């Protein structure tokens, strides 16, 4: 059989299948094939996150308190589509989408409510937000300051990975060049103001969900990472000043062995890229630290309970592959937002792996396996070939504008879909082992009245704030955006004065424009 990355999986692997000139190495040592830390999970397990956020900030806050009480070690925030696209809840384009796929955050008042009663110096927070990522981080910092928590005490991640939006997801606002400027400004701002924050989570997850193979996932992700490094260097930053805060985000599929190999290959490749391509010398600059989420695209609406098994296998692959944090999907996410019970079961899956499986007793337990080591080399070779093809266009942005990555991912997705349709690739409950009688499932539903409530909150905010001060702050931001000044301090001041996310984004749209993808026929 063939791996999803295209290479042949042999029925039996032998010592000769592992190249002698590729040393396995030690955990915590260059090139970090076996893990970025010497002890990995033997001292403490990975950070267990649960991705949550829906409806209003108050509802999401209640869910966060439930997850923390259940033993979650870090929060992971989902934002609704208008927030992701930089629109307020009362914008006509937001109608029907408010609070649907995440929480609606329009202003500092919503962010304050989202984290009410949660001490921000005691949790690590990951925010899945890209085009307006800097704004949401600044709102988080402002709320922390209200709690008396300095920026130096904040820990977490903003996704802030705009390039993959042009490739696979679509929640972009500005054209690529000003978007890269905003990313570089965020790097510089956080180095001075929020030094422990991971300023970007360079994401392969969404490309994988769109159909990318494991090799494509890491190739296009690392190529994007190289583009961000180049943007930061061009902005005058020194590589070892910002590279230690770069982080990554990958998927974990049910193809267990290939996934373990993928994670090991990605670490080895990034270490070499940073040392040989960019001259990084700080060991932390060479470490590929990553968050993993189990594969939502592999969950099925048919026989949804079977997803419990899928998620457990996917989580096992992430842990055996050396992830630093993990989100496990709830079994019912192919149908609707997870219920409280299903979210708790997803967390319990991680806890069983951490405390009952014995996986945390030793580092990189699959090291030395002929199959794993050979697959690691195969994935690395294919991913390296793809990176070379990306940069044959000049840069990752040039390749994106020519549609290369998107075309490659669509071809991979089409191949997998054909294999499922023909029965060559088995999906339990879909094309084999089906069941005529499905048990009734009652999904969590979002109250449509949420939109009206959010619109009313915005009207109240605009009536009570100092509108002249907000307009002046936005004008200052527009002037800075026209030049080369770091825009984050001015964005923060506008948000402090209760400018909305949409107003700040509209201000930047007026200067930088919006991205219009080129149609390819």
JSON list of C-alpha atoms in Angstrom, two decimals, residues 43-167:
[
{"chain": "A", "resi": 43, "resn": "UNK", "atom": "CA", "xyz": [8.76, 15.36, 33.85]},
{"chain": "A", "resi": 44, "resn": "UNK", "atom": "CA", "xyz": [5.36, 16.72, 32.84]},
{"chain": "A", "resi": 45, "resn": "UNK", "atom": "CA", "xyz": [2.91, 15.93, 30.03]},
{"chain": "A", "resi": 46, "resn": "UNK", "atom": "CA", "xyz": [2.09, 18.07, 27.02]},
{"chain": "A", "resi": 47, "resn": "UNK", "atom": "CA", "xyz": [-0.31, 21.00, 27.47]},
{"chain": "A", "resi": 48, "resn": "UNK", "atom": "CA", "xyz": [-3.88, 19.75, 27.11]},
{"chain": "A", "resi": 49, "resn": "UNK", "atom": "CA", "xyz": [-6.00, 22.32, 25.32]},
{"chain": "A", "resi": 50, "resn": "UNK", "atom": "CA", "xyz": [-9.63, 22.25, 24.27]},
{"chain": "A", "resi": 51, "resn": "UNK", "atom": "CA", "xyz": [-10.70, 24.51, 21.42]},
{"chain": "A", "resi": 52, "resn": "UNK", "atom": "CA", "xyz": [-13.84, 26.30, 22.52]},
{"chain": "A", "resi": 53, "resn": "UNK", "atom": "CA", "xyz": [-15.83, 29.41, 21.83]},
{"chain": "A", "resi": 54, "resn": "UNK", "atom": "CA", "xyz": [-19.37, 29.93, 20.61]},
{"chain": "A", "resi": 55, "resn": "UNK", "atom": "CA", "xyz": [-22.21, 32.38, 20.87]},
{"chain": "A", "resi": 56, "resn": "UNK", "atom": "CA", "xyz": [-21.56, 35.23, 23.27]},
{"chain": "A", "resi": 57, "resn": "UNK", "atom": "CA", "xyz": [-18.47, 35.93, 25.33]},
{"chain": "A", "resi": 58, "resn": "UNK", "atom": "CA", "xyz": [-20.46, 35.07, 28.47]},
{"chain": "A", "resi": 59, "resn": "UNK", "atom": "CA", "xyz": [-21.40, 31.61, 27.14]},
{"chain": "A", "resi": 60, "resn": "UNK", "atom": "CA", "xyz": [-17.82, 30.90, 26.09]},
{"chain": "A", "resi": 61, "resn": "UNK", "atom": "CA", "xyz": [-16.57, 32.07, 29.48]},
{"chain": "A", "resi": 62, "resn": "UNK", "atom": "CA", "xyz": [-18.84, 29.53, 31.16]},
{"chain": "A", "resi": 63, "resn": "UNK", "atom": "CA", "xyz": [-17.43, 26.77, 28.93]},
{"chain": "A", "resi": 64, "resn": "UNK", "atom": "CA", "xyz": [-13.86, 27.81, 29.79]},
{"chain": "A", "resi": 65, "resn": "UNK", "atom": "CA", "xyz": [-14.59, 27.57, 33.48]},
{"chain": "A", "resi": 66, "resn": "UNK", "atom": "CA", "xyz": [-16.01, 24.06, 32.91]},
{"chain": "A", "resi": 67, "resn": "UNK", "atom": "CA", "xyz": [-12.92, 22.98, 30.98]},
{"chain": "A", "resi": 68, "resn": "UNK", "atom": "CA", "xyz": [-10.53, 24.38, 33.58]},
{"chain": "A", "resi": 69, "resn": "UNK", "atom": "CA", "xyz": [-12.46, 22.58, 36.31]},
{"chain": "A", "resi": 70, "resn": "UNK", "atom": "CA", "xyz": [-12.19, 19.35, 34.29]},
{"chain": "A", "resi": 71, "resn": "UNK", "atom": "CA", "xyz": [-8.40, 19.64, 34.14]},
{"chain": "A", "resi": 72, "resn": "UNK", "atom": "CA", "xyz": [-7.65, 21.53, 30.94]},
{"chain": "A", "resi": 73, "resn": "UNK", "atom": "CA", "xyz": [-4.20, 23.11, 31.20]},
{"chain": "A", "resi": 74, "resn": "UNK", "atom": "CA", "xyz": [-4.63, 25.77, 28.54]},
{"chain": "A", "resi": 75, "resn": "UNK", "atom": "CA", "xyz": [-7.44, 27.54, 26.74]},
{"chain": "A", "resi": 76, "resn": "UNK", "atom": "CA", "xyz": [-7.89, 27.65, 22.99]},
{"chain": "A", "resi": 77, "resn": "UNK", "atom": "CA", "xyz": [-10.27, 30.27, 21.65]},
{"chain": "A", "resi": 78, "resn": "UNK", "atom": "CA", "xyz": [-12.45, 29.87, 18.54]},
{"chain": "A", "resi": 79, "resn": "UNK", "atom": "CA", "xyz": [-13.75, 33.11, 17.02]},
{"chain": "A", "resi": 80, "resn": "UNK", "atom": "CA", "xyz": [-16.81, 33.52, 14.84]},
{"chain": "A", "resi": 81, "resn": "UNK", "atom": "CA", "xyz": [-16.43, 34.24, 11.13]},
{"chain": "A", "resi": 82, "resn": "UNK", "atom": "CA", "xyz": [-17.15, 38.01, 11.29]},
{"chain": "A", "resi": 83, "resn": "UNK", "atom": "CA", "xyz": [-14.43, 38.43, 13.93]},
{"chain": "A", "resi": 84, "resn": "UNK", "atom": "CA", "xyz": [-12.00, 36.38, 11.83]},
{"chain": "A", "resi": 85, "resn": "UNK", "atom": "CA", "xyz": [-12.72, 38.61, 8.84]},
{"chain": "A", "resi": 86, "resn": "UNK", "atom": "CA", "xyz": [-12.50, 41.89, 10.76]},
{"chain": "A", "resi": 87, "resn": "UNK", "atom": "CA", "xyz": [-16.21, 42.79, 10.78]},
{"chain": "A", "resi": 88, "resn": "UNK", "atom": "CA", "xyz": [-18.33, 43.85, 13.73]},
{"chain": "A", "resi": 89, "resn": "UNK", "atom": "CA", "xyz": [-21.47, 41.91, 14.61]},
{"chain": "A", "resi": 90, "resn": "UNK", "atom": "CA", "xyz": [-23.69, 44.75, 13.41]},
{"chain": "A", "resi": 91, "resn": "UNK", "atom": "CA", "xyz": [-22.09, 44.93, 9.97]},
{"chain": "A", "resi": 92, "resn": "UNK", "atom": "CA", "xyz": [-24.60, 43.82, 7.30]},
{"chain": "A", "resi": 93, "resn": "UNK", "atom": "CA", "xyz": [-22.09, 41.29, 5.96]},
{"chain": "A", "resi": 94, "resn": "UNK", "atom": "CA", "xyz": [-22.03, 39.57, 9.36]},
{"chain": "A", "resi": 95, "resn": "UNK", "atom": "CA", "xyz": [-25.76, 38.82, 9.38]},
{"chain": "A", "resi": 96, "resn": "UNK", "atom": "CA", "xyz": [-26.48, 35.17, 10.09]},
{"chain": "A", "resi": 97, "resn": "UNK", "atom": "CA", "xyz": [-22.91, 34.32, 11.11]},
{"chain": "A", "resi": 98, "resn": "UNK", "atom": "CA", "xyz": [-22.59, 35.95, 14.53]},
{"chain": "A", "resi": 99, "resn": "UNK", "atom": "CA", "xyz": [-21.52, 33.42, 17.16]},
{"chain": "A", "resi": 100, "resn": "UNK", "atom": "CA", "xyz": [-21.91, 30.46, 14.81]},
{"chain": "A", "resi": 101, "resn": "UNK", "atom": "CA", "xyz": [-18.43, 28.90, 14.55]},
{"chain": "A", "resi": 102, "resn": "UNK", "atom": "CA", "xyz": [-16.88, 30.64, 17.52]},
{"chain": "A", "resi": 103, "resn": "UNK", "atom": "CA", "xyz": [-17.29, 33.53, 19.88]},
{"chain": "A", "resi": 104, "resn": "UNK", "atom": "CA", "xyz": [-18.09, 37.06, 18.68]},
{"chain": "A", "resi": 105, "resn": "UNK", "atom": "CA", "xyz": [-15.51, 39.60, 19.89]},
{"chain": "A", "resi": 106, "resn": "UNK", "atom": "CA", "xyz": [-16.23, 43.17, 18.83]},
{"chain": "A", "resi": 107, "resn": "UNK", "atom": "CA", "xyz": [-14.49, 45.22, 21.51]},
{"chain": "A", "resi": 108, "resn": "UNK", "atom": "CA", "xyz": [-12.61, 45.25, 24.78]},
{"chain": "A", "resi": 109, "resn": "UNK", "atom": "CA", "xyz": [-15.92, 44.75, 26.59]},
{"chain": "A", "resi": 110, "resn": "UNK", "atom": "CA", "xyz": [-16.41, 41.36, 24.91]},
{"chain": "A", "resi": 111, "resn": "UNK", "atom": "CA", "xyz": [-12.82, 40.31, 25.65]},
{"chain": "A", "resi": 112, "resn": "UNK", "atom": "CA", "xyz": [-13.25, 41.37, 29.27]},
{"chain": "A", "resi": 113, "resn": "UNK", "atom": "CA", "xyz": [-16.35, 39.20, 29.54]},
{"chain": "A", "resi": 114, "resn": "UNK", "atom": "CA", "xyz": [-14.70, 36.29, 27.74]},
{"chain": "A", "resi": 115, "resn": "UNK", "atom": "CA", "xyz": [-12.01, 35.99, 30.43]},
{"chain": "A", "resi": 116, "resn": "UNK", "atom": "CA", "xyz": [-14.04, 37.09, 33.46]},
{"chain": "A", "resi": 117, "resn": "UNK", "atom": "CA", "xyz": [-12.83, 35.28, 36.56]},
{"chain": "A", "resi": 118, "resn": "UNK", "atom": "CA", "xyz": [-9.88, 33.65, 34.77]},
{"chain": "A", "resi": 119, "resn": "UNK", "atom": "CA", "xyz": [-6.47, 34.84, 36.06]},
{"chain": "A", "resi": 120, "resn": "UNK", "atom": "CA", "xyz": [-4.50, 35.44, 32.87]},
{"chain": "A", "resi": 121, "resn": "UNK", "atom": "CA", "xyz": [-1.14, 34.97, 34.58]},
{"chain": "A", "resi": 122, "resn": "UNK", "atom": "CA", "xyz": [-2.11, 31.38, 35.44]},
{"chain": "A", "resi": 123, "resn": "UNK", "atom": "CA", "xyz": [-3.34, 30.05, 32.09]},
{"chain": "A", "resi": 124, "resn": "UNK", "atom": "CA", "xyz": [-1.86, 29.69, 28.64]},
{"chain": "A", "resi": 125, "resn": "UNK", "atom": "CA", "xyz": [-4.22, 30.89, 25.93]},
{"chain": "A", "resi": 126, "resn": "UNK", "atom": "CA", "xyz": [-4.15, 30.02, 22.25]},
{"chain": "A", "resi": 127, "resn": "UNK", "atom": "CA", "xyz": [-6.22, 32.18, 19.91]},
{"chain": "A", "resi": 128, "resn": "UNK", "atom": "CA", "xyz": [-7.08, 30.90, 16.44]},
{"chain": "A", "resi": 129, "resn": "UNK", "atom": "CA", "xyz": [-7.13, 34.24, 14.67]},
{"chain": "A", "resi": 130, "resn": "UNK", "atom": "CA", "xyz": [-5.15, 35.38, 11.66]},
{"chain": "A", "resi": 131, "resn": "UNK", "atom": "CA", "xyz": [-5.82, 38.57, 9.68]},
{"chain": "A", "resi": 132, "resn": "UNK", "atom": "CA", "xyz": [-6.89, 40.54, 12.80]},
{"chain": "A", "resi": 133, "resn": "UNK", "atom": "CA", "xyz": [-4.67, 38.46, 15.11]},
{"chain": "A", "resi": 134, "resn": "UNK", "atom": "CA", "xyz": [-2.74, 41.47, 16.41]},
{"chain": "A", "resi": 135, "resn": "UNK", "atom": "CA", "xyz": [-5.99, 43.17, 17.46]},
{"chain": "A", "resi": 136, "resn": "UNK", "atom": "CA", "xyz": [-7.20, 40.20, 19.51]},
{"chain": "A", "resi": 137, "resn": "UNK", "atom": "CA", "xyz": [-3.81, 39.89, 21.19]},
{"chain": "A", "resi": 138, "resn": "UNK", "atom": "CA", "xyz": [-3.90, 43.58, 22.11]},
{"chain": "A", "resi": 139, "resn": "UNK", "atom": "CA", "xyz": [-7.40, 43.21, 23.56]},
{"chain": "A", "resi": 140, "resn": "UNK", "atom": "CA", "xyz": [-6.13, 40.24, 25.60]},
{"chain": "A", "resi": 141, "resn": "UNK", "atom": "CA", "xyz": [-3.21, 42.34, 26.86]},
{"chain": "A", "resi": 142, "resn": "UNK", "atom": "CA", "xyz": [-5.54, 45.20, 27.78]},
{"chain": "A", "resi": 143, "resn": "UNK", "atom": "CA", "xyz": [-7.76, 42.86, 29.81]},
{"chain": "A", "resi": 144, "resn": "UNK", "atom": "CA", "xyz": [-4.69, 41.41, 31.52]},
{"chain": "A", "resi": 145, "resn": "UNK", "atom": "CA", "xyz": [-3.55, 44.90, 32.45]},
{"chain": "A", "resi": 146, "resn": "UNK", "atom": "CA", "xyz": [-6.96, 45.51, 34.01]},
{"chain": "A", "resi": 147, "resn": "UNK", "atom": "CA", "xyz": [-6.32, 42.40, 36.12]},
{"chain": "A", "resi": 148, "resn": "UNK", "atom": "CA", "xyz": [-2.93, 43.80, 37.13]},
{"chain": "A", "resi": 149, "resn": "UNK", "atom": "CA", "xyz": [-1.09, 41.23, 35.04]},
{"chain": "A", "resi": 150, "resn": "UNK", "atom": "CA", "xyz": [1.93, 42.62, 33.12]},
{"chain": "A", "resi": 151, "resn": "UNK", "atom": "CA", "xyz": [2.66, 41.60, 29.56]},
{"chain": "A", "resi": 152, "resn": "UNK", "atom": "CA", "xyz": [5.79, 39.78, 30.72]},
{"chain": "A", "resi": 153, "resn": "UNK", "atom": "CA", "xyz": [3.59, 37.28, 32.61]},
{"chain": "A", "resi": 154, "resn": "UNK", "atom": "CA", "xyz": [1.32, 36.40, 29.67]},
{"chain": "A", "resi": 155, "resn": "UNK", "atom": "CA", "xyz": [1.78, 33.07, 27.90]},
{"chain": "A", "resi": 156, "resn": "UNK", "atom": "CA", "xyz": [0.02, 31.78, 24.84]},
{"chain": "A", "resi": 157, "resn": "UNK", "atom": "CA", "xyz": [-0.16, 31.91, 21.07]},
{"chain": "A", "resi": 158, "resn": "UNK", "atom": "CA", "xyz": [-1.93, 33.76, 18.32]},
{"chain": "A", "resi": 159, "resn": "UNK", "atom": "CA", "xyz": [-2.15, 31.87, 15.06]},
{"chain": "A", "resi": 160, "resn": "UNK", "atom": "CA", "xyz": [-1.36, 35.02, 13.03]},
{"chain": "A", "resi": 161, "resn": "UNK", "atom": "CA", "xyz": [-0.48, 32.86, 9.98]},
{"chain": "A", "resi": 162, "resn": "UNK", "atom": "CA", "xyz": [-1.89, 34.80, 7.05]},
{"chain": "A", "resi": 163, "resn": "UNK", "atom": "CA", "xyz": [-0.10, 32.98, 4.22]},
{"chain": "A", "resi": 164, "resn": "UNK", "atom": "CA", "xyz": [-2.00, 29.73, 4.71]},
{"chain": "A", "resi": 165, "resn": "UNK", "atom": "CA", "xyz": [-5.23, 31.72, 4.49]},
{"chain": "A", "resi": 166, "resn": "UNK", "atom": "CA", "xyz": [-4.42, 32.55, 0.87]},
{"chain": "A", "resi": 167, "resn": "UNK", "atom": "CA", "xyz": [-3.63, 28.86, 0.24]}
]
